[in-house]
Amino acid sequence: MTGPLEGVRVLELASLAPGPFAAMMLSDLGSEVLRVDRVHQGEPVSALPFAGSAADPLARGRRSVAIDLKHPDGVGTLLRLVERADVLIEGFRPGVCERLGIGPAECLARNQRLIYARVTGWGQDGPLAHTAGHDIDYLAVSGVLGAIGPAGQPPAQPVNFVGDYAGGGMLAVVGILAALYERSRSGRGQVVDTAMVDGSALLSTHLHGLRAAGAWSAPRGENLLDGGAPFYRTYECADGRYVAVGALEPRFYAELLSGLGLAEDPELPAQYDRDGWPVLHRRFAEVFRGRTRDEWVQRFADTDACVAPVLDPGEAPTHPHNASREAFVDVAGVTQPAPAPRLSRTPLRVQGPAPEPGAHTREALSDWGFAEAEIDILLRSKAVAAR
């Protein structure tokens, strides 16, 4: 069985975080991904923080060719690869690819069917387009960061899942797949402009609906889904570890109270009595501190109380549910999330570990239409490099 994107060729210009994540997903879906690494002093070096190590999960499942994009023949080499590509992914600041001579105009002139995917923080235009930023900045401007954190405290700095990976890399994949589908009808490629600030804002769509309905009007940390509700938050246990409680619906809340031994407590405020939430929170916190995390897991096993252990990343792969679904895999000795989602007829798979930069320069160029004599010339001129 092959992946659903078998036969799709992707050129990935080496970059950080969202670009590699998008390329990883396309590889898991069955695409042939060729990463274009940079050449430095005759040696290819990675633009990724893992320095091209096979231990880099984001770089799994592709080959690497090292090209000097400041060398005229290097630019020419990339444009020839573009002629045989379906997708190009780049994550430079706006204008960089144009200055190198590999922007959308040059690439689409070589291949009108190309999907040219651009992943940036601020997008290709706007007052901030040319300024530096990181995940936390995009969350701040999109309004997402202001909604995260406990009451009376500064906004909490989340790990860069929302901006870099969900609002950036995964949104880029959505755009690429949409453009590939549209191309099947029109025969023409197009530019996909993915901005992490846009993606972060998009992920907060439901919050704006709640605000419009008057259901999200309290300060940060005092609303239904941000830790304000005592039945939708985390609690510390006797061993210093935590459980997550998500008993929103009345029937689930009833099971929560039963498991906590509070079902018959006549002094408890009603579930959605906001004035009583501080009382409920204090009472729940007292009870949860009476047992360890795993004791509470056992207590709520096989119930619909919506209580789950808060696992650290090292624990997650061995959780019985994750283990049963094989939600994590081992690649080159590194445990990492398995490809997702799951397709019944054309399943996803990891195509291999991360390559060393330039590890496949000769064979990849040959597979993409270069003659051996041409490759030799490019290597001697240092327009490309090989390990």
PDB file of N, CA and C in Angstrom, residues 219-259:
ATOM      1  N   PRO A 219     -12.383  38.495  32.815  1.00  0.00           N
ATOM      2  CA  PRO A 219     -10.940  38.594  32.565  1.00  0.00           C
ATOM      3  C   PRO A 219     -10.320  37.215  32.326  1.00  0.00           C
ATOM      4  N   ARG A 220      -9.086  37.224  31.809  1.00  0.00           N
ATOM      5  CA  ARG A 220      -8.364  35.981  31.539  1.00  0.00           C
ATOM      6  C   ARG A 220      -8.356  35.081  32.779  1.00  0.00           C
ATOM      7  N   GLY A 221      -8.590  33.788  32.570  1.00  0.00           N
ATOM      8  CA  GLY A 221      -8.557  32.832  33.652  1.00  0.00           C
ATOM      9  C   GLY A 221      -9.829  32.730  34.453  1.00  0.00           C
ATOM     10  N   GLU A 222     -10.889  33.432  34.021  1.00  0.00           N
ATOM     11  CA  GLU A 222     -12.141  33.407  34.769  1.00  0.00           C
ATOM     12  C   GLU A 222     -13.320  32.977  33.902  1.00  0.00           C
ATOM     13  N   ASN A 223     -13.027  32.423  32.707  1.00  0.00           N
ATOM     14  CA  ASN A 223     -14.076  32.017  31.785  1.00  0.00           C
ATOM     15  C   ASN A 223     -14.209  30.492  31.755  1.00  0.00           C
ATOM     16  N   LEU A 224     -15.120  30.023  30.933  1.00  0.00           N
ATOM     17  CA  LEU A 224     -15.467  28.603  30.937  1.00  0.00           C
ATOM     18  C   LEU A 224     -14.300  27.685  30.581  1.00  0.00           C
ATOM     19  N   LEU A 225     -13.522  28.036  29.566  1.00  0.00           N
ATOM     20  CA  LEU A 225     -12.515  27.115  29.047  1.00  0.00           C
ATOM     21  C   LEU A 225     -11.077  27.534  29.330  1.00  0.00           C
ATOM     22  N   ASP A 226     -10.879  28.574  30.100  1.00  0.00           N
ATOM     23  CA  ASP A 226      -9.512  29.063  30.338  1.00  0.00           C
ATOM     24  C   ASP A 226      -9.034  28.833  31.768  1.00  0.00           C
ATOM     25  N   GLY A 227      -9.698  27.925  32.478  1.00  0.00           N
ATOM     26  CA  GLY A 227      -9.308  27.644  33.851  1.00  0.00           C
ATOM     27  C   GLY A 227     -10.213  28.279  34.876  1.00  0.00           C
ATOM     28  N   GLY A 228     -11.152  29.101  34.433  1.00  0.00           N
ATOM     29  CA  GLY A 228     -12.060  29.737  35.372  1.00  0.00           C
ATOM     30  C   GLY A 228     -13.074  28.776  35.949  1.00  0.00           C
ATOM     31  N   ALA A 229     -13.577  27.859  35.098  1.00  0.00           N
ATOM     32  CA  ALA A 229     -14.569  26.888  35.565  1.00  0.00           C
ATOM     33  C   ALA A 229     -13.875  25.798  36.385  1.00  0.00           C
ATOM     34  N   PRO A 230     -14.346  25.504  37.582  1.00  0.00           N
ATOM     35  CA  PRO A 230     -13.691  24.488  38.421  1.00  0.00           C
ATOM     36  C   PRO A 230     -13.785  23.075  37.854  1.00  0.00           C
ATOM     37  N   PHE A 231     -14.685  22.869  36.907  1.00  0.00           N
ATOM     38  CA  PHE A 231     -14.853  21.545  36.306  1.00  0.00           C
ATOM     39  C   PHE A 231     -14.167  21.459  34.936  1.00  0.00           C
ATOM     40  N   TYR A 232     -13.339  22.470  34.612  1.00  0.00           N
ATOM     41  CA  TYR A 232     -12.571  22.433  33.366  1.00  0.00           C
ATOM     42  C   TYR A 232     -11.215  23.083  33.638  1.00  0.00           C
ATOM     43  N   ARG A 233     -10.355  22.340  34.321  1.00  0.00           N
ATOM     44  CA  ARG A 233      -9.039  22.851  34.676  1.00  0.00           C
ATOM     45  C   ARG A 233      -8.196  21.693  35.206  1.00  0.00           C
ATOM     46  N   THR A 234      -6.996  21.980  35.638  1.00  0.00           N
ATOM     47  CA  THR A 234      -6.118  20.950  36.197  1.00  0.00           C
ATOM     48  C   THR A 234      -6.049  21.100  37.715  1.00  0.00           C
ATOM     49  N   TYR A 235      -5.757  19.974  38.370  1.00  0.00           N
ATOM     50  CA  TYR A 235      -5.637  19.956  39.829  1.00  0.00           C
ATOM     51  C   TYR A 235      -4.393  19.186  40.250  1.00  0.00           C
ATOM     52  N   GLU A 236      -3.717  19.717  41.246  1.00  0.00           N
ATOM     53  CA  GLU A 236      -2.542  19.050  41.787  1.00  0.00           C
ATOM     54  C   GLU A 236      -2.974  17.916  42.716  1.00  0.00           C
ATOM     55  N   CYS A 237      -2.215  16.814  42.642  1.00  0.00           N
ATOM     56  CA  CYS A 237      -2.510  15.642  43.454  1.00  0.00           C
ATOM     57  C   CYS A 237      -1.489  15.502  44.584  1.00  0.00           C
ATOM     58  N   ALA A 238      -1.629  14.460  45.363  1.00  0.00           N
ATOM     59  CA  ALA A 238      -0.794  14.286  46.548  1.00  0.00           C
ATOM     60  C   ALA A 238       0.683  14.147  46.217  1.00  0.00           C
ATOM     61  N   ASP A 239       0.988  13.650  45.034  1.00  0.00           N
ATOM     62  CA  ASP A 239       2.386  13.430  44.655  1.00  0.00           C
ATOM     63  C   ASP A 239       2.976  14.581  43.848  1.00  0.00           C
ATOM     64  N   GLY A 240       2.262  15.701  43.762  1.00  0.00           N
ATOM     65  CA  GLY A 240       2.764  16.851  43.025  1.00  0.00           C
ATOM     66  C   GLY A 240       2.507  16.787  41.541  1.00  0.00           C
ATOM     67  N   ARG A 241       1.900  15.712  41.081  1.00  0.00           N
ATOM     68  CA  ARG A 241       1.516  15.612  39.675  1.00  0.00           C
ATOM     69  C   ARG A 241       0.062  16.068  39.520  1.00  0.00           C
ATOM     70  N   TYR A 242      -0.429  16.071  38.280  1.00  0.00           N
ATOM     71  CA  TYR A 242      -1.711  16.714  38.013  1.00  0.00           C
ATOM     72  C   TYR A 242      -2.677  15.800  37.257  1.00  0.00           C
ATOM     73  N   VAL A 243      -3.958  16.114  37.425  1.00  0.00           N
ATOM     74  CA  VAL A 243      -4.995  15.532  36.581  1.00  0.00           C
ATOM     75  C   VAL A 243      -5.708  16.671  35.868  1.00  0.00           C
ATOM     76  N   ALA A 244      -6.244  16.368  34.694  1.00  0.00           N
ATOM     77  CA  ALA A 244      -7.035  17.324  33.928  1.00  0.00           C
ATOM     78  C   ALA A 244      -8.498  16.933  34.035  1.00  0.00           C
ATOM     79  N   VAL A 245      -9.342  17.907  34.324  1.00  0.00           N
ATOM     80  CA  VAL A 245     -10.781  17.676  34.479  1.00  0.00           C
ATOM     81  C   VAL A 245     -11.508  18.447  33.391  1.00  0.00           C
ATOM     82  N   GLY A 246     -12.384  17.754  32.659  1.00  0.00           N
ATOM     83  CA  GLY A 246     -13.138  18.395  31.586  1.00  0.00           C
ATOM     84  C   GLY A 246     -14.607  18.030  31.619  1.00  0.00           C
ATOM     85  N   ALA A 247     -15.200  18.060  32.811  1.00  0.00           N
ATOM     86  CA  ALA A 247     -16.589  17.616  32.983  1.00  0.00           C
ATOM     87  C   ALA A 247     -17.567  18.754  32.702  1.00  0.00           C
ATOM     88  N   LEU A 248     -17.691  19.146  31.447  1.00  0.00           N
ATOM     89  CA  LEU A 248     -18.540  20.278  31.081  1.00  0.00           C
ATOM     90  C   LEU A 248     -20.025  19.958  31.164  1.00  0.00           C
ATOM     91  N   GLU A 249     -20.426  18.815  30.598  1.00  0.00           N
ATOM     92  CA  GLU A 249     -21.852  18.490  30.539  1.00  0.00           C
ATOM     93  C   GLU A 249     -22.338  17.997  31.901  1.00  0.00           C
ATOM     94  N   PRO A 250     -23.607  18.265  32.241  1.00  0.00           N
ATOM     95  CA  PRO A 250     -24.140  17.881  33.554  1.00  0.00           C
ATOM     96  C   PRO A 250     -23.975  16.396  33.877  1.00  0.00           C
ATOM     97  N   ARG A 251     -24.167  15.521  32.899  1.00  0.00           N
ATOM     98  CA  ARG A 251     -24.060  14.090  33.198  1.00  0.00           C
ATOM     99  C   ARG A 251     -22.621  13.695  33.518  1.00  0.00           C
ATOM    100  N   PHE A 252     -21.654  14.359  32.857  1.00  0.00           N
ATOM    101  CA  PHE A 252     -20.254  14.086  33.165  1.00  0.00           C
ATOM    102  C   PHE A 252     -19.879  14.697  34.514  1.00  0.00           C
ATOM    103  N   TYR A 253     -20.441  15.872  34.791  1.00  0.00           N
ATOM    104  CA  TYR A 253     -20.184  16.538  36.064  1.00  0.00           C
ATOM    105  C   TYR A 253     -20.701  15.693  37.226  1.00  0.00           C
ATOM    106  N   ALA A 254     -21.837  15.041  37.028  1.00  0.00           N
ATOM    107  CA  ALA A 254     -22.385  14.184  38.078  1.00  0.00           C
ATOM    108  C   ALA A 254     -21.431  13.028  38.379  1.00  0.00           C
ATOM    109  N   GLU A 255     -20.811  12.472  37.347  1.00  0.00           N
ATOM    110  CA  GLU A 255     -19.849  11.393  37.563  1.00  0.00           C
ATOM    111  C   GLU A 255     -18.591  11.907  38.251  1.00  0.00           C
ATOM    112  N   LEU A 256     -18.203  13.153  37.950  1.00  0.00           N
ATOM    113  CA  LEU A 256     -17.062  13.761  38.641  1.00  0.00           C
ATOM    114  C   LEU A 256     -17.352  13.869  40.133  1.00  0.00           C
ATOM    115  N   LEU A 257     -18.507  14.404  40.465  1.00  0.00           N
ATOM    116  CA  LEU A 257     -18.851  14.544  41.875  1.00  0.00           C
ATOM    117  C   LEU A 257     -18.899  13.188  42.574  1.00  0.00           C
ATOM    118  N   SER A 258     -19.419  12.179  41.887  1.00  0.00           N
ATOM    119  CA  SER A 258     -19.490  10.851  42.486  1.00  0.00           C
ATOM    120  C   SER A 258     -18.097  10.309  42.779  1.00  0.00           C
ATOM    121  N   GLY A 259     -17.191  10.450  41.801  1.00  0.00           N
ATOM    122  CA  GLY A 259     -15.830   9.960  41.990  1.00  0.00           C
ATOM    123  C   GLY A 259     -15.080  10.705  43.074  1.00  0.00           C
TER     124      GLY A 259
END
